Amino acid sequence: MNERARPAGDAERAGYRPFAHLTAPNAGLYRAVMGVFTAAKERFTVHLRPEDVLGALPPEHRPGDVETVIHALDGLVGWGNLRADPDTTRVTAVEDFYRRRLIYQITAAGEAAEEALSAYDTALGRRGALQAVALADIAEQLRVLLALADGPEPDPAKTHLSLLALTDRFTALADNARAFMGSLQRTIDLHDAEVEAFLAYKDRLIGYLERFIQDLITMGSQIARLITELEETGAAGRLLRVAAGREASDAAPEQSADAVGEAEEHWRERWAGLRSWFLSTPGHDAQAKLLRGAALGAIPQLLAVVRTLNERRSGRSDRSADFRRLALWFAQAPDDDARHRLWRGSFGLYQARHLTVDADTLAEREAAPVAADTPWEKAPPLRISPQLRRTGSYERRGKARKVTDRSADRAYLAEVARAQAEQAAAARAALDTGGELRLSELAELDQAAFGLFLQLLGDALGTWRPGTTETRATSNDGTMEIRLRLLEGGGTATVHTPGGVFTGPDHWVEIREVAP
């Protein structure tokens, strides 16, 4: 009986029938048969007979007879992966025309499906790498672009080739970094690895991450500076237009009208991707910064896995292991009395022997003290109120307690809040510069004013980017605003405080209170 598999309904409706054999019964045989045709195509062999396919199949997928192979070939023909043609080369008599003899060859759809599956397998098994060399190549190509932009008319061929090289290196860097971080996370999540192999791999991996992070910090800042320089001088847009014009010159006649605009838009998207990788924008950190953070975060995660493996190797017990061992002991206990003793020894839970202590009990304990290490079962019992035993509650009758007067406490808290508000207002007033001045011209600041000054300065410097000359920031409560401006050749500023001297690069600064 011909057990040709039916194409999957979803694949047939979507027009992806050549992929239907992946979910059909005997999918392993179908994949092996397609592998035979792919290998034959590389040897420039066009047609294959069923006997040829049977002989070329790997042993683990080779059936016992050729009929099974013919059924698989017919199924692949039905899905469009193969094409069947009459085999007329072996016809020697009229009767041979009435016998079913076919030769098979791979179709264009079958070739496309195999290429897609090969790309899928390659991407799935890819580990990737953090390429420090690619960072240096990207910086070098940006310097080449700067040199090309210095001339009156950039050379189209050199500009186009340099941008292509820059794009290729950047794409490889981004793809490899993404694959590496994915494989790194799979390594961190691996808990059943060989301990010795993982520990040796850990040492190499941590050293590798540390070297790449150092290179990323060094080269990343250089790349960001070069990108900023190309954009500020307008050279980036001019070079992209030159490359787009050269690329559009090869467009077909019917596409020539829109070719330049489409090519330029395509190059601008590539440049925007490069820029977002190395330059942060408000609300969006650069991808290089995120990669650096992920790489830094991977190191303590790796160390945590190492600690877990060491604990496992040294036989260190945890709570779950303790409870499993205790459950085994309960199961092995000979009788209920032994289980009760094991329960009391494990958890120290006994029946309650006292619920309250009255004056008579305390007096009796003072007269005949009981040692703290006396077991409960050997200690004298405690007397409790019959009412407590009967009703479950014990309340002394009498006059209700007076409500505690908290007015003094509230007054103290109000005084503390007022003093803090006055201190904050004095600090804001001391920091108000009344206009722009140099950091070195600030008067001596007390402790509160200096703390507020450090917060404002930190917020302003947090928005500073390569090439920035001026920035503004507001305090968390919105009461103060600082404006910081670059001072060329300003030297060093010194701010005196009761706790010491604060020094740093001199800038123009203006601090003012924001009206409520």
Short mmCIF file of N, CA and C in Angstrom, two decimals, residues 269-426:
data_model
loop_
_atom_site.label_atom_id
_atom_site.label_comp_id
_atom_site.label_asym_id
_atom_site.label_seq_id
_atom_site.Cartn_x
_atom_site.Cartn_y
_atom_site.Cartn_z
N GLU A 269 18.93 54.46 6.85
CA GLU A 269 18.50 53.49 7.86
C GLU A 269 19.70 52.73 8.41
N ARG A 270 20.64 52.37 7.52
CA ARG A 270 21.85 51.69 8.00
C ARG A 270 22.64 52.59 8.94
N TRP A 271 22.78 53.86 8.55
CA TRP A 271 23.53 54.79 9.40
C TRP A 271 22.84 54.99 10.75
N ALA A 272 21.50 55.07 10.73
CA ALA A 272 20.77 55.22 11.98
C ALA A 272 20.98 54.01 12.89
N GLY A 273 21.04 52.80 12.29
CA GLY A 273 21.32 51.63 13.10
C GLY A 273 22.71 51.67 13.72
N LEU A 274 23.71 52.11 12.93
CA LEU A 274 25.07 52.25 13.46
C LEU A 274 25.10 53.28 14.58
N ARG A 275 24.41 54.39 14.37
CA ARG A 275 24.41 55.47 15.37
C ARG A 275 23.78 55.00 16.68
N SER A 276 22.63 54.30 16.58
CA SER A 276 21.94 53.87 17.80
C SER A 276 22.74 52.81 18.55
N TRP A 277 23.69 52.17 17.87
CA TRP A 277 24.50 51.16 18.53
C TRP A 277 25.54 51.79 19.44
N PHE A 278 26.03 52.96 19.07
CA PHE A 278 27.14 53.56 19.83
C PHE A 278 26.79 54.89 20.50
N LEU A 279 25.66 55.51 20.18
CA LEU A 279 25.28 56.80 20.75
C LEU A 279 23.93 56.67 21.43
N SER A 280 23.86 57.10 22.68
CA SER A 280 22.60 57.07 23.42
C SER A 280 21.78 58.32 23.10
N THR A 281 20.47 58.17 23.21
CA THR A 281 19.54 59.29 23.06
C THR A 281 18.69 59.36 24.31
N PRO A 282 18.05 60.50 24.59
CA PRO A 282 17.21 60.59 25.78
C PRO A 282 16.16 59.49 25.81
N GLY A 283 16.19 58.69 26.85
CA GLY A 283 15.24 57.59 26.99
C GLY A 283 15.65 56.29 26.34
N HIS A 284 16.72 56.28 25.56
CA HIS A 284 17.17 55.07 24.87
C HIS A 284 18.69 54.96 24.98
N ASP A 285 19.14 53.97 25.72
CA ASP A 285 20.57 53.74 25.84
C ASP A 285 21.12 53.10 24.58
N ALA A 286 22.37 53.37 24.29
CA ALA A 286 23.03 52.78 23.12
C ALA A 286 23.12 51.26 23.30
N GLN A 287 23.07 50.54 22.16
CA GLN A 287 23.17 49.09 22.21
C GLN A 287 24.51 48.64 22.78
N ALA A 288 25.57 49.39 22.49
CA ALA A 288 26.87 49.04 23.04
C ALA A 288 26.85 49.13 24.57
N LYS A 289 26.15 50.12 25.11
CA LYS A 289 26.03 50.24 26.56
C LYS A 289 25.23 49.08 27.14
N LEU A 290 24.15 48.70 26.45
CA LEU A 290 23.36 47.55 26.92
C LEU A 290 24.17 46.26 26.84
N LEU A 291 24.94 46.12 25.75
CA LEU A 291 25.79 44.93 25.62
C LEU A 291 26.84 44.89 26.73
N ARG A 292 27.42 46.06 27.03
CA ARG A 292 28.41 46.10 28.10
C ARG A 292 27.78 45.71 29.44
N GLY A 293 26.56 46.21 29.70
CA GLY A 293 25.88 45.84 30.93
C GLY A 293 25.54 44.36 31.00
N ALA A 294 25.11 43.79 29.84
CA ALA A 294 24.80 42.36 29.82
C ALA A 294 26.05 41.53 30.05
N ALA A 295 27.16 41.94 29.43
CA ALA A 295 28.40 41.20 29.62
C ALA A 295 28.89 41.29 31.06
N LEU A 296 28.77 42.49 31.65
CA LEU A 296 29.17 42.65 33.05
C LEU A 296 28.27 41.82 33.97
N GLY A 297 26.96 41.80 33.67
CA GLY A 297 26.05 41.02 34.49
C GLY A 297 26.25 39.52 34.35
N ALA A 298 26.82 39.09 33.21
CA ALA A 298 27.04 37.65 33.02
C ALA A 298 28.13 37.11 33.93
N ILE A 299 29.09 37.97 34.29
CA ILE A 299 30.21 37.48 35.11
C ILE A 299 29.74 37.02 36.50
N PRO A 300 28.96 37.84 37.27
CA PRO A 300 28.48 37.30 38.56
C PRO A 300 27.53 36.12 38.40
N GLN A 301 26.79 36.07 37.29
CA GLN A 301 25.93 34.90 37.09
C GLN A 301 26.75 33.65 36.89
N LEU A 302 27.84 33.76 36.13
CA LEU A 302 28.73 32.62 35.96
C LEU A 302 29.34 32.18 37.29
N LEU A 303 29.73 33.16 38.09
CA LEU A 303 30.29 32.83 39.40
C LEU A 303 29.26 32.15 40.30
N ALA A 304 27.99 32.57 40.17
CA ALA A 304 26.94 31.91 40.96
C ALA A 304 26.77 30.46 40.54
N VAL A 305 26.85 30.20 39.22
CA VAL A 305 26.78 28.81 38.75
C VAL A 305 27.96 28.00 39.29
N VAL A 306 29.14 28.63 39.32
CA VAL A 306 30.32 27.94 39.85
C VAL A 306 30.11 27.59 41.33
N ARG A 307 29.55 28.53 42.08
CA ARG A 307 29.29 28.24 43.50
C ARG A 307 28.32 27.06 43.64
N THR A 308 27.29 27.04 42.79
CA THR A 308 26.33 25.94 42.84
C THR A 308 26.99 24.61 42.52
N LEU A 309 27.84 24.61 41.50
CA LEU A 309 28.54 23.38 41.13
C LEU A 309 29.48 22.93 42.24
N ASN A 310 30.17 23.89 42.87
CA ASN A 310 31.07 23.52 43.97
C ASN A 310 30.30 22.94 45.15
N GLU A 311 29.14 23.55 45.45
CA GLU A 311 28.34 23.03 46.55
C GLU A 311 27.83 21.63 46.24
N ARG A 312 27.45 21.44 44.94
CA ARG A 312 26.98 20.12 44.55
C ARG A 312 28.11 19.10 44.65
N ARG A 313 29.33 19.52 44.23
CA ARG A 313 30.45 18.60 44.25
C ARG A 313 30.88 18.27 45.68
N SER A 314 30.79 19.26 46.59
CA SER A 314 31.22 19.03 47.96
C SER A 314 30.14 18.36 48.80
N GLY A 315 28.97 18.12 48.20
CA GLY A 315 27.91 17.43 48.93
C GLY A 315 27.19 18.30 49.92
N ARG A 316 27.25 19.61 49.75
CA ARG A 316 26.58 20.51 50.69
C ARG A 316 25.06 20.31 50.60
N SER A 317 24.44 20.23 51.76
CA SER A 317 23.01 19.97 51.82
C SER A 317 22.24 21.27 51.83
N ASP A 318 21.07 21.26 51.20
CA ASP A 318 20.20 22.41 51.27
C ASP A 318 18.88 21.97 51.91
N ARG A 319 17.93 22.89 52.02
CA ARG A 319 16.70 22.58 52.74
C ARG A 319 15.89 21.49 52.04
N SER A 320 15.82 21.55 50.69
CA SER A 320 15.06 20.53 49.98
C SER A 320 15.68 19.15 50.18
N ALA A 321 17.03 19.09 50.16
CA ALA A 321 17.68 17.80 50.39
C ALA A 321 17.43 17.30 51.81
N ASP A 322 17.41 18.21 52.78
CA ASP A 322 17.14 17.82 54.17
C ASP A 322 15.74 17.22 54.30
N PHE A 323 14.76 17.87 53.67
CA PHE A 323 13.39 17.36 53.77
C PHE A 323 13.24 16.02 53.06
N ARG A 324 13.95 15.83 51.95
CA ARG A 324 13.90 14.52 51.28
C ARG A 324 14.51 13.43 52.16
N ARG A 325 15.63 13.75 52.81
CA ARG A 325 16.24 12.78 53.71
C ARG A 325 15.32 12.49 54.89
N LEU A 326 14.67 13.52 55.44
CA LEU A 326 13.75 13.32 56.56
C LEU A 326 12.57 12.46 56.14
N ALA A 327 12.06 12.68 54.92
CA ALA A 327 10.96 11.85 54.43
C ALA A 327 11.38 10.39 54.33
N LEU A 328 12.61 10.14 53.93
CA LEU A 328 13.11 8.77 53.87
C LEU A 328 13.16 8.15 55.26
N TRP A 329 13.60 8.93 56.24
CA TRP A 329 13.65 8.42 57.61
C TRP A 329 12.24 8.08 58.12
N PHE A 330 11.27 8.93 57.80
CA PHE A 330 9.89 8.65 58.22
C PHE A 330 9.41 7.35 57.58
N ALA A 331 9.74 7.17 56.30
CA ALA A 331 9.30 5.95 55.61
C ALA A 331 9.97 4.71 56.18
N GLN A 332 11.18 4.83 56.70
CA GLN A 332 11.91 3.68 57.24
C GLN A 332 11.66 3.44 58.72
N ALA A 333 10.90 4.34 59.37
CA ALA A 333 10.64 4.18 60.81
C ALA A 333 9.83 2.91 61.05
N PRO A 334 10.14 2.15 62.10
CA PRO A 334 9.46 0.85 62.31
C PRO A 334 8.02 0.98 62.75
N ASP A 335 7.66 2.02 63.54
CA ASP A 335 6.28 2.13 64.04
C ASP A 335 5.94 3.60 64.25
N ASP A 336 4.70 3.86 64.69
CA ASP A 336 4.23 5.23 64.89
C ASP A 336 4.96 5.91 66.04
N ASP A 337 5.29 5.16 67.10
CA ASP A 337 6.01 5.78 68.21
C ASP A 337 7.35 6.34 67.74
N ALA A 338 8.04 5.59 66.89
CA ALA A 338 9.32 6.07 66.37
C ALA A 338 9.12 7.30 65.48
N ARG A 339 8.03 7.31 64.73
CA ARG A 339 7.75 8.47 63.88
C ARG A 339 7.44 9.70 64.73
N HIS A 340 6.71 9.51 65.85
CA HIS A 340 6.42 10.66 66.73
C HIS A 340 7.71 11.18 67.35
N ARG A 341 8.61 10.29 67.79
CA ARG A 341 9.87 10.76 68.35
C ARG A 341 10.70 11.49 67.29
N LEU A 342 10.69 10.97 66.07
CA LEU A 342 11.41 11.64 64.99
C LEU A 342 10.82 13.02 64.70
N TRP A 343 9.50 13.12 64.77
CA TRP A 343 8.84 14.42 64.54
C TRP A 343 9.24 15.42 65.62
N ARG A 344 9.19 15.00 66.88
CA ARG A 344 9.54 15.91 67.96
C ARG A 344 11.01 16.30 67.90
N GLY A 345 11.87 15.34 67.57
CA GLY A 345 13.29 15.66 67.48
C GLY A 345 13.64 16.55 66.30
N SER A 346 12.86 16.45 65.23
CA SER A 346 13.16 17.24 64.03
C SER A 346 12.65 18.66 64.15
N PHE A 347 11.43 18.82 64.65
CA PHE A 347 10.80 20.14 64.62
C PHE A 347 10.63 20.77 66.01
N GLY A 348 10.81 20.00 67.08
CA GLY A 348 10.70 20.57 68.41
C GLY A 348 9.32 21.10 68.73
N LEU A 349 8.27 20.51 68.16
CA LEU A 349 6.90 20.96 68.39
C LEU A 349 6.23 20.02 69.39
N TYR A 350 5.77 20.58 70.49
CA TYR A 350 5.11 19.82 71.54
C TYR A 350 3.77 20.45 71.84
N GLN A 351 3.00 19.75 72.60
CA GLN A 351 1.73 20.33 73.03
C GLN A 351 1.97 21.52 73.94
N ALA A 352 1.11 22.54 73.83
CA ALA A 352 1.25 23.75 74.63
C ALA A 352 1.04 23.41 76.10
N ARG A 353 1.95 23.86 76.97
CA ARG A 353 1.85 23.60 78.40
C ARG A 353 1.52 24.86 79.20
N HIS A 354 1.51 26.03 78.56
CA HIS A 354 1.10 27.23 79.27
C HIS A 354 0.63 28.25 78.26
N LEU A 355 -0.36 29.00 78.67
CA LEU A 355 -0.90 30.05 77.81
C LEU A 355 -0.75 31.41 78.45
N THR A 356 -0.58 31.50 79.74
CA THR A 356 -0.35 32.77 80.42
C THR A 356 0.34 32.48 81.75
N VAL A 357 0.96 33.48 82.30
CA VAL A 357 1.67 33.35 83.57
C VAL A 357 1.08 34.38 84.53
N ASP A 358 0.63 33.93 85.69
CA ASP A 358 0.07 34.86 86.67
C ASP A 358 1.07 35.07 87.81
N ALA A 359 0.66 35.88 88.79
CA ALA A 359 1.56 36.22 89.90
C ALA A 359 1.92 35.00 90.74
N ASP A 360 0.96 34.08 90.95
CA ASP A 360 1.25 32.88 91.74
C ASP A 360 2.29 32.01 91.05
N THR A 361 2.19 31.89 89.75
CA THR A 361 3.17 31.08 89.01
C THR A 361 4.56 31.68 89.12
N LEU A 362 4.66 33.01 88.97
CA LEU A 362 5.96 33.66 89.08
C LEU A 362 6.56 33.49 90.47
N ALA A 363 5.70 33.61 91.49
CA ALA A 363 6.21 33.44 92.86
C ALA A 363 6.71 32.02 93.08
N GLU A 364 5.99 31.02 92.53
CA GLU A 364 6.42 29.64 92.68
C GLU A 364 7.74 29.39 91.94
N ARG A 365 7.89 30.02 90.78
CA ARG A 365 9.14 29.84 90.03
C ARG A 365 10.32 30.49 90.75
N GLU A 366 10.08 31.63 91.42
CA GLU A 366 11.16 32.26 92.17
C GLU A 366 11.57 31.41 93.37
N ALA A 367 10.58 30.74 93.99
CA ALA A 367 10.90 29.90 95.14
C ALA A 367 11.63 28.63 94.73
N ALA A 368 11.21 28.04 93.60
CA ALA A 368 11.85 26.80 93.12
C ALA A 368 12.20 26.99 91.65
N PRO A 369 13.35 27.59 91.36
CA PRO A 369 13.70 27.86 89.95
C PRO A 369 13.84 26.57 89.15
N VAL A 370 13.50 26.67 87.87
CA VAL A 370 13.63 25.54 86.94
C VAL A 370 14.71 25.92 85.92
N ALA A 371 15.67 25.03 85.74
CA ALA A 371 16.77 25.32 84.80
C ALA A 371 16.24 25.46 83.37
N ALA A 372 16.93 26.30 82.59
CA ALA A 372 16.46 26.55 81.23
C ALA A 372 16.57 25.34 80.33
N ASP A 373 17.48 24.40 80.65
CA ASP A 373 17.64 23.22 79.80
C ASP A 373 16.78 22.04 80.26
N THR A 374 15.82 22.30 81.16
CA THR A 374 14.92 21.23 81.62
C THR A 374 13.93 20.89 80.52
N PRO A 375 13.79 19.62 80.13
CA PRO A 375 12.79 19.27 79.11
C PRO A 375 11.39 19.61 79.58
N TRP A 376 10.55 19.93 78.62
CA TRP A 376 9.18 20.32 78.99
C TRP A 376 8.44 19.19 79.68
N GLU A 377 8.70 17.96 79.24
CA GLU A 377 7.95 16.85 79.82
C GLU A 377 8.34 16.60 81.28
N LYS A 378 9.50 17.10 81.71
CA LYS A 378 9.95 16.92 83.10
C LYS A 378 9.74 18.17 83.93
N ALA A 379 9.37 19.27 83.32
CA ALA A 379 9.16 20.51 84.07
C ALA A 379 7.80 20.49 84.75
N PRO A 380 7.66 21.21 85.87
CA PRO A 380 6.35 21.26 86.54
C PRO A 380 5.34 21.98 85.67
N PRO A 381 4.09 21.60 85.73
CA PRO A 381 3.07 22.24 84.87
C PRO A 381 2.80 23.67 85.29
N LEU A 382 2.28 24.45 84.38
CA LEU A 382 1.91 25.83 84.66
C LEU A 382 0.42 25.91 84.92
N ARG A 383 0.04 26.76 85.88
CA ARG A 383 -1.38 26.94 86.22
C ARG A 383 -1.97 28.02 85.31
N ILE A 384 -3.08 27.73 84.75
CA ILE A 384 -3.76 28.70 83.89
C ILE A 384 -5.16 28.94 84.44
N SER A 385 -5.75 30.03 84.01
CA SER A 385 -7.06 30.42 84.50
C SER A 385 -8.13 29.46 83.96
N PRO A 386 -9.06 28.99 84.78
CA PRO A 386 -10.17 28.15 84.27
C PRO A 386 -10.98 28.88 83.20
N GLN A 387 -11.13 30.22 83.37
CA GLN A 387 -11.87 30.97 82.36
C GLN A 387 -11.17 30.91 81.00
N LEU A 388 -9.86 30.98 81.01
CA LEU A 388 -9.11 30.89 79.76
C LEU A 388 -9.29 29.52 79.11
N ARG A 389 -9.29 28.45 79.95
CA ARG A 389 -9.48 27.11 79.40
C ARG A 389 -10.89 26.95 78.84
N ARG A 390 -11.89 27.59 79.48
CA ARG A 390 -13.28 27.43 79.09
C ARG A 390 -13.65 28.31 77.90
N THR A 391 -13.24 29.58 77.90
CA THR A 391 -13.69 30.53 76.86
C THR A 391 -12.64 30.84 75.82
N GLY A 392 -11.37 30.55 76.09
CA GLY A 392 -10.32 30.87 75.12
C GLY A 392 -9.84 32.29 75.20
N SER A 393 -10.35 33.09 76.14
CA SER A 393 -9.88 34.47 76.29
C SER A 393 -9.74 34.76 77.77
N TYR A 394 -8.85 35.71 78.09
CA TYR A 394 -8.61 36.06 79.48
C TYR A 394 -8.48 37.56 79.58
N GLU A 395 -9.40 38.20 80.20
CA GLU A 395 -9.37 39.64 80.37
C GLU A 395 -9.62 39.97 81.84
N ARG A 396 -8.81 40.86 82.35
CA ARG A 396 -9.02 41.34 83.72
C ARG A 396 -10.13 42.38 83.70
N ARG A 397 -11.02 42.21 84.60
CA ARG A 397 -12.09 43.19 84.71
C ARG A 397 -11.58 44.41 85.46
N GLY A 398 -12.19 45.54 85.15
CA GLY A 398 -11.80 46.78 85.81
C GLY A 398 -11.93 47.96 84.87
N LYS A 399 -11.39 49.06 85.29
CA LYS A 399 -11.49 50.29 84.52
C LYS A 399 -10.61 50.21 83.27
N ALA A 400 -11.14 50.67 82.15
CA ALA A 400 -10.39 50.64 80.89
C ALA A 400 -9.21 51.61 80.95
N ARG A 401 -8.18 51.28 80.22
CA ARG A 401 -7.01 52.14 80.19
C ARG A 401 -7.32 53.45 79.48
N LYS A 402 -6.61 54.49 79.89
CA LYS A 402 -6.77 55.78 79.24
C LYS A 402 -6.07 55.80 77.89
N VAL A 403 -6.60 56.60 77.00
CA VAL A 403 -5.99 56.77 75.68
C VAL A 403 -4.70 57.56 75.86
N THR A 404 -3.60 57.07 75.26
CA THR A 404 -2.30 57.71 75.39
C THR A 404 -2.31 59.06 74.69
N ASP A 405 -1.78 60.07 75.36
CA ASP A 405 -1.70 61.41 74.79
C ASP A 405 -0.45 61.50 73.90
N ARG A 406 -0.65 61.69 72.59
CA ARG A 406 0.46 61.76 71.64
C ARG A 406 0.74 63.18 71.17
N SER A 407 0.19 64.17 71.85
CA SER A 407 0.36 65.55 71.39
C SER A 407 1.82 65.98 71.43
N ALA A 408 2.56 65.56 72.46
CA ALA A 408 3.97 65.93 72.55
C ALA A 408 4.78 65.31 71.41
N ASP A 409 4.46 64.07 71.08
CA ASP A 409 5.16 63.42 69.96
C ASP A 409 4.87 64.12 68.65
N ARG A 410 3.59 64.48 68.44
CA ARG A 410 3.24 65.18 67.21
C ARG A 410 3.92 66.54 67.13
N ALA A 411 4.02 67.22 68.24
CA ALA A 411 4.69 68.52 68.23
C ALA A 411 6.18 68.36 67.90
N TYR A 412 6.79 67.30 68.44
CA TYR A 412 8.21 67.06 68.14
C TYR A 412 8.42 66.78 66.66
N LEU A 413 7.56 65.94 66.08
CA LEU A 413 7.69 65.63 64.65
C LEU A 413 7.47 66.87 63.79
N ALA A 414 6.51 67.71 64.20
CA ALA A 414 6.27 68.94 63.44
C ALA A 414 7.48 69.86 63.50
N GLU A 415 8.14 69.92 64.67
CA GLU A 415 9.33 70.76 64.80
C GLU A 415 10.48 70.24 63.92
N VAL A 416 10.64 68.90 63.89
CA VAL A 416 11.67 68.31 63.03
C VAL A 416 11.40 68.61 61.56
N ALA A 417 10.14 68.48 61.14
CA ALA A 417 9.79 68.76 59.74
C ALA A 417 10.03 70.23 59.41
N ARG A 418 9.70 71.12 60.35
CA ARG A 418 9.91 72.54 60.09
C ARG A 418 11.40 72.86 59.96
N ALA A 419 12.21 72.26 60.86
CA ALA A 419 13.65 72.51 60.79
C ALA A 419 14.24 71.98 59.48
N GLN A 420 13.78 70.80 59.04
CA GLN A 420 14.27 70.27 57.78
C GLN A 420 13.86 71.14 56.60
N ALA A 421 12.63 71.66 56.61
CA ALA A 421 12.19 72.54 55.53
C ALA A 421 13.00 73.82 55.50
N GLU A 422 13.30 74.40 56.69
CA GLU A 422 14.12 75.60 56.72
C GLU A 422 15.54 75.31 56.22
N GLN A 423 16.08 74.15 56.59
CA GLN A 423 17.42 73.80 56.12
C GLN A 423 17.45 73.63 54.61
N ALA A 424 16.41 72.99 54.05
CA ALA A 424 16.35 72.82 52.59
C ALA A 424 16.20 74.17 51.90
N ALA A 425 15.37 75.05 52.46
CA ALA A 425 15.20 76.38 51.85
C ALA A 425 16.50 77.17 51.90
N ALA A 426 17.24 77.06 53.03
CA ALA A 426 18.51 77.77 53.13
C ALA A 426 19.52 77.21 52.12
#
